[in-house]
Tab-separated table of C-alpha atoms in Angstrom:
chain	number	residue	atom	x	y	z
U	196	MET	CA	56.957	141.409	114.975
U	197	PRO	CA	58.839	140.642	111.704
U	198	ALA	CA	61.838	142.588	113.081
U	199	LEU	CA	61.732	140.519	116.296
U	200	ILE	CA	61.611	137.275	114.295
U	201	ARG	CA	64.597	138.390	112.219
U	202	LEU	CA	66.511	139.221	115.399
U	203	ILE	CA	65.756	135.809	116.947
U	204	PHE	CA	66.806	134.104	113.703
U	205	LEU	CA	70.079	136.053	113.644
U	206	VAL	CA	70.882	135.113	117.246
U	207	LEU	CA	70.192	131.443	116.523
U	208	LEU	CA	72.328	131.593	113.392
U	209	LEU	CA	75.263	133.152	115.216
U	210	SER	CA	75.025	130.682	118.077
U	211	CYS	CA	75.019	127.767	115.627
U	212	GLY	CA	78.021	129.178	113.776
U	213	ALA	CA	80.081	129.679	116.939
U	214	SER	CA	81.189	126.036	116.866
U	215	VAL	CA	81.849	123.782	113.903
U	216	SER	CA	82.140	120.600	115.942
U	217	ALA	CA	79.961	117.832	114.564
U	218	ALA	CA	77.330	116.175	116.691
U	219	GLY	CA	78.942	112.853	115.843
U	220	ASN	CA	81.851	113.543	118.228
U	221	GLN	CA	80.323	112.981	121.662
U	222	ALA	CA	83.612	112.630	123.554
U	223	VAL	CA	84.490	115.243	126.156
U	224	LYS	CA	87.369	117.242	124.723
U	225	HIS	CA	89.982	119.210	126.707
U	226	ALA	CA	92.939	121.155	125.317
U	227	LEU	CA	95.960	122.784	126.920
U	228	VAL	CA	97.587	125.478	124.763
U	229	LEU	CA	101.066	126.599	125.843
U	230	ALA	CA	102.856	129.426	124.037
U	231	ASN	CA	106.235	130.792	125.062
U	232	GLY	CA	107.446	133.754	123.054
U	233	GLY	CA	108.755	136.489	125.335
U	234	TYR	CA	112.285	135.132	125.720
U	235	SER	CA	115.011	137.581	126.680
U	236	ARG	CA	117.091	135.985	123.921
U	237	ASP	CA	115.544	135.178	120.519
U	238	ALA	CA	111.975	136.256	121.279
U	239	LEU	CA	109.251	134.495	119.269
U	240	PRO	CA	106.304	136.855	118.734
U	241	ASN	CA	104.687	134.403	116.320
U	242	ALA	CA	104.523	131.730	119.032
U	243	LEU	CA	102.096	133.823	121.082
U	244	ARG	CA	99.917	134.496	118.038
U	245	ASP	CA	100.053	130.799	117.109
U	246	GLY	CA	98.849	129.850	120.575
U	247	LYS	CA	95.936	132.249	120.325
U	248	LEU	CA	95.028	130.954	116.851
U	249	MET	CA	95.068	127.331	118.000
U	250	ALA	CA	93.026	128.110	121.104
U	251	GLN	CA	90.354	129.776	118.964
U	252	THR	CA	90.346	126.870	116.516
U	253	LEU	CA	90.027	124.234	119.230
U	254	ARG	CA	87.159	126.098	120.883
U	255	GLN	CA	85.353	126.009	117.544
U	256	LEU	CA	85.816	122.239	117.562
U	257	GLY	CA	84.155	121.950	120.970
U	258	PHE	CA	87.247	121.762	123.192
U	259	ALA	CA	87.357	123.227	126.659
U	260	VAL	CA	90.613	125.160	126.304
U	261	THR	CA	93.139	126.116	128.978
U	262	GLU	CA	95.445	128.761	127.501
U	263	ARG	CA	98.748	129.836	129.103
U	264	THR	CA	101.578	132.011	127.795
U	265	ASP	CA	105.185	132.836	128.752
U	266	LEU	CA	105.547	130.288	131.527
U	267	PRO	CA	108.584	129.666	133.755
U	268	ARG	CA	109.551	126.040	134.368
U	269	GLU	CA	107.778	125.530	137.698
U	270	GLU	CA	104.553	126.981	136.337
U	271	MET	CA	104.764	124.831	133.195
U	272	MET	CA	105.020	121.734	135.369
U	273	ALA	CA	102.139	122.839	137.583
U	274	VAL	CA	99.864	123.719	134.654
U	275	VAL	CA	100.478	120.371	132.954
U	276	ALA	CA	99.863	118.500	136.222
U	277	ARG	CA	96.541	120.275	136.854
U	278	PHE	CA	95.435	119.672	133.282
U	279	THR	CA	96.239	115.938	133.196
U	280	ASP	CA	94.924	115.305	136.721
U	281	GLY	CA	91.622	116.921	135.824
U	282	LEU	CA	90.938	114.940	132.642
U	283	PRO	CA	87.699	112.920	132.898
U	284	GLU	CA	87.385	109.248	132.032
U	285	GLY	CA	87.411	108.582	128.280
U	286	ALA	CA	88.134	112.186	127.304
U	287	THR	CA	90.085	113.453	124.313
U	288	ALA	CA	93.135	115.397	125.532
U	289	LEU	CA	95.109	117.705	123.239
U	290	VAL	CA	98.260	119.605	124.237
U	291	TYR	CA	99.698	122.196	121.857
U	292	TYR	CA	103.049	123.911	122.431
U	293	ALA	CA	104.578	126.819	120.512
U	294	GLY	CA	107.953	128.177	121.533
U	295	HIS	CA	111.601	127.262	121.800
U	296	GLY	CA	112.576	123.626	122.184
U	297	MET	CA	115.735	121.562	121.885
U	298	GLN	CA	117.227	118.094	121.718
U	299	VAL	CA	120.006	117.400	124.213
U	300	GLY	CA	121.497	113.982	124.854
U	301	GLY	CA	118.788	112.297	122.793
U	302	GLY	CA	115.983	113.840	124.879
U	303	ASN	CA	113.565	116.592	123.860
U	304	TYR	CA	112.968	119.637	126.046
U	305	LEU	CA	110.580	122.579	125.923
U	306	THR	CA	112.217	125.866	126.901
U	307	PRO	CA	110.607	127.817	129.756
U	308	ILE	CA	110.632	131.584	129.633
U	309	ASP	CA	113.032	131.831	132.590
U	310	MET	CA	115.665	129.347	131.392
U	311	GLN	CA	119.248	130.617	131.546
U	312	LEU	CA	121.694	128.921	129.180
U	313	THR	CA	124.691	127.633	131.123
U	314	GLY	CA	125.444	124.223	129.621
U	315	GLU	CA	123.904	120.986	128.363
U	316	ALA	CA	124.317	119.253	131.710
U	317	SER	CA	121.857	121.670	133.321
U	318	VAL	CA	119.137	121.331	130.683
U	319	PRO	CA	117.202	118.495	132.427
U	320	LEU	CA	117.022	120.691	135.538
U	321	LYS	CA	116.079	123.930	133.793
U	322	ALA	CA	113.927	122.891	130.819
U	323	TYR	CA	110.678	120.914	130.641
U	324	PRO	CA	111.158	117.318	129.335
U	325	VAL	CA	108.727	116.219	126.627
U	326	ARG	CA	108.997	112.732	128.107
U	327	HIS	CA	107.517	114.034	131.378
U	328	LEU	CA	104.574	115.532	129.485
U	329	LEU	CA	103.926	112.251	127.657
U	330	GLU	CA	104.090	110.296	130.894
U	331	ARG	CA	101.535	112.614	132.519
U	332	LEU	CA	99.180	112.099	129.560
U	333	ALA	CA	99.701	108.317	129.577
U	334	LEU	CA	98.739	108.152	133.275
U	335	ALA	CA	95.644	110.324	132.801
U	336	ARG	CA	92.127	108.919	132.411
U	337	SER	CA	91.773	110.219	128.842
U	338	ALA	CA	91.192	107.733	126.007
U	339	VAL	CA	92.841	109.706	123.185
U	340	ASN	CA	95.927	111.910	123.676
U	341	ILE	CA	97.243	114.328	121.057
U	342	LEU	CA	100.499	116.269	121.459
U	343	ILE	CA	101.391	118.951	118.891
U	344	LEU	CA	104.857	120.520	119.040
U	345	ASP	CA	105.515	123.627	116.953
U	346	ALA	CA	108.804	124.133	118.730
U	347	CYS	CA	112.108	125.842	118.204
U	348	ARG	CA	113.618	122.465	117.567
U	349	ASN	CA	117.257	123.378	118.177
U	350	ASN	CA	120.132	122.885	120.579
U	351	PRO	CA	121.242	126.338	121.771
U	352	PHE	CA	124.663	125.023	122.759
U	353	LEU	CA	125.634	124.459	119.136
U	354	PRO	CA	127.221	127.295	117.080
U	355	ALA	CA	124.803	129.953	115.877
U	356	GLY	CA	123.764	129.959	112.216
U	357	ALA	CA	122.674	132.571	109.737
U	358	VAL	CA	119.009	131.620	109.494
U	359	ARG	CA	116.560	132.544	112.231
U	360	TYR	CA	114.668	129.451	113.256
U	361	ARG	CA	112.177	128.805	115.940
U	362	SER	CA	115.003	127.683	118.187
U	363	PHE	CA	118.462	128.879	118.948
U	364	ASN	CA	120.208	126.672	116.413
U	365	ALA	CA	121.120	123.447	114.683
U	366	LEU	CA	119.599	120.060	115.469
U	367	GLY	CA	115.870	119.464	115.711
U	368	LEU	CA	113.851	117.306	118.050
U	369	ALA	CA	114.404	113.554	118.273
U	370	ARG	CA	111.672	110.967	117.793
U	371	GLU	CA	109.768	110.189	120.969
U	372	HIS	CA	108.316	106.831	121.955
U	373	THR	CA	104.578	107.158	121.391
U	374	PRO	CA	102.495	105.680	124.230
U	375	ARG	CA	99.386	103.682	123.356
U	376	GLY	CA	96.426	105.844	122.405
U	377	THR	CA	98.630	108.827	121.534
U	378	LEU	CA	99.422	110.869	118.438
U	379	ILE	CA	102.491	113.138	118.452
U	380	ALA	CA	102.799	115.760	115.723
U	381	TYR	CA	105.952	117.774	115.047
U	382	SER	CA	106.192	120.890	112.903
U	383	ALA	CA	109.347	119.454	111.285
U	384	SER	CA	110.750	115.975	110.778
U	385	PRO	CA	113.256	114.525	113.262
U	386	GLY	CA	116.579	116.345	113.224
U	387	GLN	CA	115.256	119.227	111.119
U	388	GLN	CA	114.442	122.844	111.891
U	389	ALA	CA	111.098	124.663	111.933
U	390	PRO	CA	111.320	128.283	110.728
U	391	GLU	CA	109.643	130.937	112.837
U	392	GLY	CA	107.813	132.214	109.774
U	393	GLN	CA	107.669	135.572	108.044
U	394	GLY	CA	103.950	136.225	108.439
U	395	LYS	CA	101.612	136.664	111.368
U	396	ASN	CA	101.747	132.943	112.222
U	397	SER	CA	104.107	130.065	111.580
U	398	VAL	CA	103.387	128.188	108.353
U	399	TYR	CA	102.710	124.994	110.293
U	400	SER	CA	100.259	126.371	112.861
U	401	GLU	CA	98.391	128.457	110.304
U	402	THR	CA	97.994	125.445	108.012
U	403	LEU	CA	97.033	123.145	110.885
U	404	ALA	CA	94.386	125.537	112.217
U	405	ARG	CA	92.804	125.811	108.782
U	406	THR	CA	92.857	122.059	108.123
U	407	LEU	CA	91.447	121.123	111.542
U	408	LEU	CA	88.237	122.950	110.629
U	409	GLU	CA	87.686	120.869	107.497
U	410	PRO	CA	84.867	118.381	108.187
U	411	GLN	CA	84.944	114.593	107.863
U	412	LEU	CA	88.741	114.185	107.933
U	413	GLU	CA	90.190	111.397	110.051
U	414	ILE	CA	92.971	112.688	112.302
U	415	ARG	CA	95.789	111.025	110.366
U	416	ASP	CA	94.359	112.400	107.120
U	417	ILE	CA	94.500	115.849	108.725
U	418	PHE	CA	98.191	115.600	109.518
U	419	ASN	CA	98.997	114.037	106.143
U	420	LYS	CA	97.289	116.962	104.439
U	421	VAL	CA	99.040	119.491	106.671
U	422	GLY	CA	102.364	117.888	105.789
U	423	SER	CA	101.713	118.146	102.053
U	424	LEU	CA	100.523	121.761	102.281
U	425	VAL	CA	103.477	122.911	104.401
U	426	ARG	CA	105.977	121.187	102.108
U	427	ARG	CA	104.419	122.890	99.120
U	428	GLN	CA	104.277	126.334	100.718
U	429	SER	CA	107.875	126.101	101.967
U	430	LEU	CA	109.167	124.464	98.748
U	431	ASP	CA	110.091	121.388	100.776
U	432	ASP	CA	112.127	123.440	103.249
U	433	GLN	CA	109.920	122.265	106.131
U	434	ILE	CA	108.641	118.688	106.390
U	435	PRO	CA	106.125	118.120	109.196
U	436	TRP	CA	106.071	114.730	110.900
U	437	TYR	CA	103.732	112.742	113.100
U	438	GLU	CA	103.598	109.354	114.778
U	439	SER	CA	100.471	107.617	115.990
U	440	SER	CA	99.648	104.666	118.225
U	441	LEU	CA	95.892	105.267	118.053
U	442	THR	CA	94.108	101.947	117.734
U	443	ASP	CA	90.981	103.343	116.095
U	444	ASP	CA	90.074	106.110	113.699
U	445	TYR	CA	89.380	109.503	115.266
U	446	TYR	CA	87.387	112.428	113.881
U	447	PHE	CA	87.032	115.950	115.240
U	448	GLN	CA	84.063	116.355	112.863
U	449	PRO	CA	82.866	112.877	111.896
U	450	PRO	CA	81.085	112.029	108.629
U	451	ASP	CA	77.368	111.382	108.713
U	452	GLY	CA	76.648	108.074	110.407
U	453	VAL	CA	79.918	108.000	112.382
U	454	THR	CA	79.858	108.495	116.150
U	455	VAL	CA	82.908	109.204	118.319
U	456	ALA	CA	82.053	108.344	121.946
U	457	ALA	CA	84.235	108.357	125.050
U	458	GLY	CA	86.159	105.120	125.506
U	459	LYS	CA	84.249	103.234	122.783
U	460	PRO	CA	85.110	102.042	119.271
U	461	LEU	CA	83.687	104.109	116.443
U	462	GLN	CA	79.995	103.509	115.912
U	463	PHE	CA	79.056	103.445	112.217
U	464	ALA	CA	75.301	103.913	112.134
U	465	ARG	CA	74.963	103.832	108.350
U	466	LEU	CA	78.282	102.856	106.832
U	467	GLY	CA	78.342	99.419	108.350
U	468	ARG	CA	81.408	97.345	109.064
U	469	GLU	CA	82.557	97.277	105.450
U	470	GLY	CA	82.854	101.071	105.440
U	471	ARG	CA	85.520	101.121	108.152
U	472	LYS	CA	89.201	101.596	107.599
U	473	VAL	CA	91.688	99.056	108.884
U	474	ARG	CA	92.385	99.897	112.510
U	475	GLY	CA	95.509	101.955	112.965
U	476	GLU	CA	96.118	102.334	109.222
U	477	THR	CA	97.744	105.619	108.228
U	478	PRO	CA	96.690	106.633	104.709
U	479	PRO	CA	99.642	107.504	102.432
U	480	SER	CA	100.092	111.228	101.800
U	481	LEU	CA	100.044	112.543	98.256
U	482	ASN	CA	103.169	114.167	96.905
U	483	TRP	CA	102.992	117.857	97.706
U	484	PHE	CA	103.970	118.821	94.154
U	485	ASN	CA	101.412	116.807	92.157
U	486	ASP	CA	99.000	119.684	91.538
U	487	LEU	CA	101.494	122.477	90.848
U	488	SER	CA	100.551	124.611	87.842
U	489	VAL	CA	102.719	125.037	84.738
U	490	GLN	CA	103.898	128.413	86.030
U	491	GLU	CA	104.705	126.997	89.473
U	492	TRP	CA	106.799	124.223	87.933
U	493	ASP	CA	108.690	126.760	85.825
U	494	MET	CA	109.341	128.896	88.913
U	495	LEU	CA	110.444	125.913	91.009
U	496	ASP	CA	112.847	124.773	88.283
U	497	TRP	CA	114.254	128.303	88.053
U	498	GLU	CA	114.545	128.575	91.848
U	499	ILE	CA	116.583	125.359	92.060
U	500	GLN	CA	118.921	126.537	89.298
U	501	GLN	CA	119.371	129.857	91.118
U	502	ARG	CA	120.143	128.109	94.395
U	503	VAL	CA	122.850	126.081	92.672
U	504	GLU	CA	124.302	129.184	91.050
U	505	ARG	CA	124.438	131.115	94.339
U	506	LEU	CA	125.680	128.190	96.443
U	507	THR	CA	128.994	128.481	98.250
U	508	ALA	CA	131.001	125.601	99.739
U	509	ASP	CA	130.329	126.691	103.328
U	510	GLU	CA	126.582	126.204	102.739
U	511	LEU	CA	127.001	122.517	101.855
U	512	PRO	CA	126.601	121.119	105.415
U	513	ALA	CA	123.212	122.804	105.873
U	514	LEU	CA	122.113	121.699	102.402
U	515	GLU	CA	123.161	118.101	103.084
U	516	HIS	CA	121.336	118.167	106.423
U	517	LYS	CA	118.104	119.163	104.682
U	518	ALA	CA	118.648	116.568	101.954
U	519	GLU	CA	119.222	113.826	104.508
U	520	GLY	CA	115.997	114.900	106.210
U	521	GLY	CA	114.020	113.969	103.083
U	522	SER	CA	113.628	117.291	101.256
U	523	LEU	CA	113.392	116.475	97.552
U	524	VAL	CA	114.161	120.060	96.560
U	525	HIS	CA	117.336	120.046	98.645
U	526	GLN	CA	118.345	116.608	97.349
U	527	THR	CA	118.031	117.865	93.770
U	528	THR	CA	119.832	121.125	94.531
U	529	LEU	CA	122.665	119.242	96.228
U	530	ALA	CA	122.964	116.829	93.289
U	531	LEU	CA	123.235	119.647	90.759
U	532	ALA	CA	125.792	121.449	92.927
U	533	TYR	CA	127.961	118.338	93.070
U	534	ARG	CA	127.563	117.856	89.314
U	535	GLU	CA	128.531	121.429	88.454
U	536	GLY	CA	131.170	121.838	91.183
U	537	VAL	CA	130.783	122.946	94.791
U	538	GLU	CA	133.579	125.543	94.642
U	539	LYS	CA	133.466	128.607	92.467
U	540	ALA	CA	135.898	131.232	91.240
U	541	ILE	CA	134.852	134.630	89.905
U	542	GLU	CA	137.001	136.141	87.176
U	543	PRO	CA	137.986	139.746	87.982
U	544	GLY	CA	136.646	142.286	85.573
U	545	SER	CA	134.281	140.055	83.581
U	546	GLY	CA	132.630	138.519	86.640
U	547	LYS	CA	132.524	135.154	84.898
U	548	VAL	CA	131.881	132.301	87.347
U	549	THR	CA	133.782	129.037	87.005
U	550	ARG	CA	132.748	126.089	89.158
U	551	TYR	CA	135.114	123.291	90.106
U	552	ASN	CA	135.543	120.395	92.571
U	553	ALA	CA	132.643	118.376	91.137
U	554	ASN	CA	131.706	114.948	92.502
U	555	ASN	CA	129.757	112.937	89.966
U	556	SER	CA	129.104	109.924	92.204
U	557	LYS	CA	127.463	112.138	94.845
U	558	ALA	CA	125.500	113.954	92.151
U	559	LEU	CA	124.104	110.656	90.863
U	560	LYS	CA	123.363	109.397	94.377
U	561	TRP	CA	121.215	112.408	95.307
U	562	LEU	CA	119.542	112.731	91.897
U	563	ALA	CA	118.608	109.042	91.918
U	564	GLN	CA	117.208	109.316	95.444
U	565	ALA	CA	114.988	112.270	94.543
U	566	ALA	CA	114.003	110.749	91.185
U	567	GLU	CA	113.041	107.413	92.742
U	568	ALA	CA	110.910	109.337	95.249
U	569	GLY	CA	108.985	110.703	92.253
U	570	PHE	CA	110.331	114.267	92.042
U	571	PRO	CA	109.948	115.329	88.372
U	572	ILE	CA	112.808	117.878	88.257
U	573	ALA	CA	115.255	115.225	89.477
U	574	GLN	CA	113.804	112.745	86.976
U	575	VAL	CA	114.348	115.169	84.096
U	576	GLU	CA	117.883	116.042	85.216
U	577	LEU	CA	118.732	112.333	85.501
U	578	GLY	CA	117.147	111.593	82.117
U	579	GLU	CA	119.142	114.365	80.471
U	580	MET	CA	122.368	112.997	81.986
U	581	TYR	CA	121.666	109.569	80.458
U	582	PHE	CA	120.780	111.193	77.131
U	583	ALA	CA	124.018	113.189	76.990
U	584	GLY	CA	126.211	110.574	78.651
U	585	HIS	CA	127.137	113.182	81.251
U	586	GLY	CA	128.908	111.241	84.009
U	587	VAL	CA	127.084	108.019	83.067
U	588	ASP	CA	127.075	105.583	80.148
U	589	ARG	CA	124.773	106.950	77.491
U	590	ASN	CA	121.463	105.071	77.429
U	591	LEU	CA	118.499	106.511	75.576
U	592	ASP	CA	116.003	104.000	76.931
U	593	THR	CA	116.929	104.923	80.499
U	594	ALA	CA	116.812	108.609	79.564
U	595	ARG	CA	113.328	108.229	78.148
U	596	ARG	CA	112.089	106.192	81.109
U	597	TRP	CA	113.002	108.925	83.597
U	598	ILE	CA	111.713	111.767	81.416
U	599	GLU	CA	108.450	109.935	80.736
U	600	GLN	CA	107.905	109.498	84.484
U	601	ALA	CA	108.276	113.260	84.945
U	602	ASN	CA	105.421	113.846	82.494
U	603	HIS	CA	102.713	112.928	85.006
U	604	VAL	CA	102.685	116.573	86.153
U	605	ARG	CA	102.356	119.882	84.301
U	606	TYR	CA	106.100	120.390	83.883
U	607	THR	CA	106.964	122.113	80.587
U	608	ARG	CA	110.596	121.038	80.488
U	609	ALA	CA	109.642	117.379	80.880
U	610	ARG	CA	107.119	117.566	78.044
U	611	LEU	CA	109.553	119.282	75.678
U	612	ASP	CA	112.308	116.799	76.514
U	613	LEU	CA	110.021	113.842	75.851
U	614	LEU	CA	108.820	115.292	72.537
U	615	GLN	CA	112.382	115.959	71.341
U	616	LEU	CA	113.628	112.567	72.495
U	617	ASP	CA	110.790	110.684	70.813
U	618	THR	CA	111.317	112.646	67.591
U	619	LEU	CA	115.003	111.703	67.630
U	620	LEU	CA	114.331	108.060	68.437
U	621	SER	CA	111.686	107.787	65.715
U	622	ALA	CA	114.119	109.161	63.156
U	623	MET	CA	116.822	106.754	64.335
U	624	GLU	CA	114.494	103.766	64.121
U	625	ALA	CA	113.372	104.776	60.638
U	626	ALA	CA	116.984	105.022	59.491
U	627	ARG	CA	117.938	101.815	61.350
U	628	ASP	CA	120.864	103.716	62.828
U	629	PRO	CA	122.868	101.620	65.365
U	630	TYR	CA	123.236	104.410	67.899
U	631	LEU	CA	125.306	104.245	71.059
U	632	GLY	CA	123.233	103.091	74.012
U	633	GLY	CA	120.172	100.872	74.249
U	634	VAL	CA	117.251	101.857	72.015
U	635	SER	CA	113.985	99.926	72.039
U	636	LYS	CA	111.168	100.366	69.572
U	637	ARG	CA	108.453	102.446	71.158
U	638	ALA	CA	105.037	103.952	70.626
U	639	ALA	CA	104.759	107.700	70.264
U	640	ALA	CA	104.215	109.676	73.464
U	641	VAL	CA	100.564	110.422	74.229
U	642	PRO	CA	99.896	113.953	75.492
U	643	GLU	CA	98.568	113.956	79.076
U	644	GLU	CA	95.296	115.607	78.118
U	645	ARG	CA	94.480	112.632	75.830
U	646	ARG	CA	95.213	109.961	78.488
């Protein structure tokens, strides 16, 4: 009898653990997972694994999942039509796509497995328009629509590049108009590329699958967190993006006392009205670098210096494209390259590298942009330029202001710079030395651990 009881308990335990969806989400949930990877050109094996991972994750969250792989265009259209036509009133609908995609003529297209590349003019006839997918969802009876695109994000008719991305090349997807009641999530920001990934899954889909299973996160908090984690893991090389027109908060696994019901506003059984967020408010995401360790900051600083040292002039367009897309690491790297010189000559025999063709105005522009966005390495570099009068009028107060701002994280170089600068300024004030540049009397720096 005890053995039978243990067996019954184990079965109950396993059945309870099969799904993590909270009882507070009572909406009917349907998901369509599309993964195209078996292309004759530029196959994407990770896309198929990403689709499987997302399907498993969504089933754990209580979704009824329709999973399809390696679809030709006609079948993609038919599958989407059946899915949207079958959505019940008030349902939550989620569509996830992994595979090649492109932007042509300002429109976004998902690449079917049977598409033959002949020219941009034929793309609307041979690819699957994202706009068509959004229109099908908008006309469905679902109350909440979620579209997640981990796509190739490139135009295959542009010249091929050296880096293998989840697309054929160059430009990423454009921003789509978001219909009411819809959230659209992209694995990279508009105009940027999403790498295929070196591991079993893409960085974006792996991070998203893990974060979706965290309880009590509102949907926009989920995608904010995913964005921060992907930026950190990729060293700002990939910046996820989402847009939302949801008019109420939405939870896959609601907190205690919160009920998600089909076609109804959130019901807060215990929190009361004062516990609600403002409708439609998207919480600001934390900087991805705020919790880096001392060692991680040292490595990131070293990595940026190495990128500048290895940079060649023909790599500038790609670097500028990433910088314009909002990558703080690329903005800082580009600034330092312009400051040191974007061309380089190597002396025969000694191997000594001399850089030339510097552009100080561009260096200051990019450093200031990254520093004002709160990136500590850019703040330190800018502070050191003002301290040394390198390309700017020397100003010790401005130097200290930027370096002090960089001290909110565990960045060794920033702390040492601030200590040395304050020691110098204290000595100058004691000697009443009229030094070049503005100097204001100041209190000594307080170590972070004492704040």
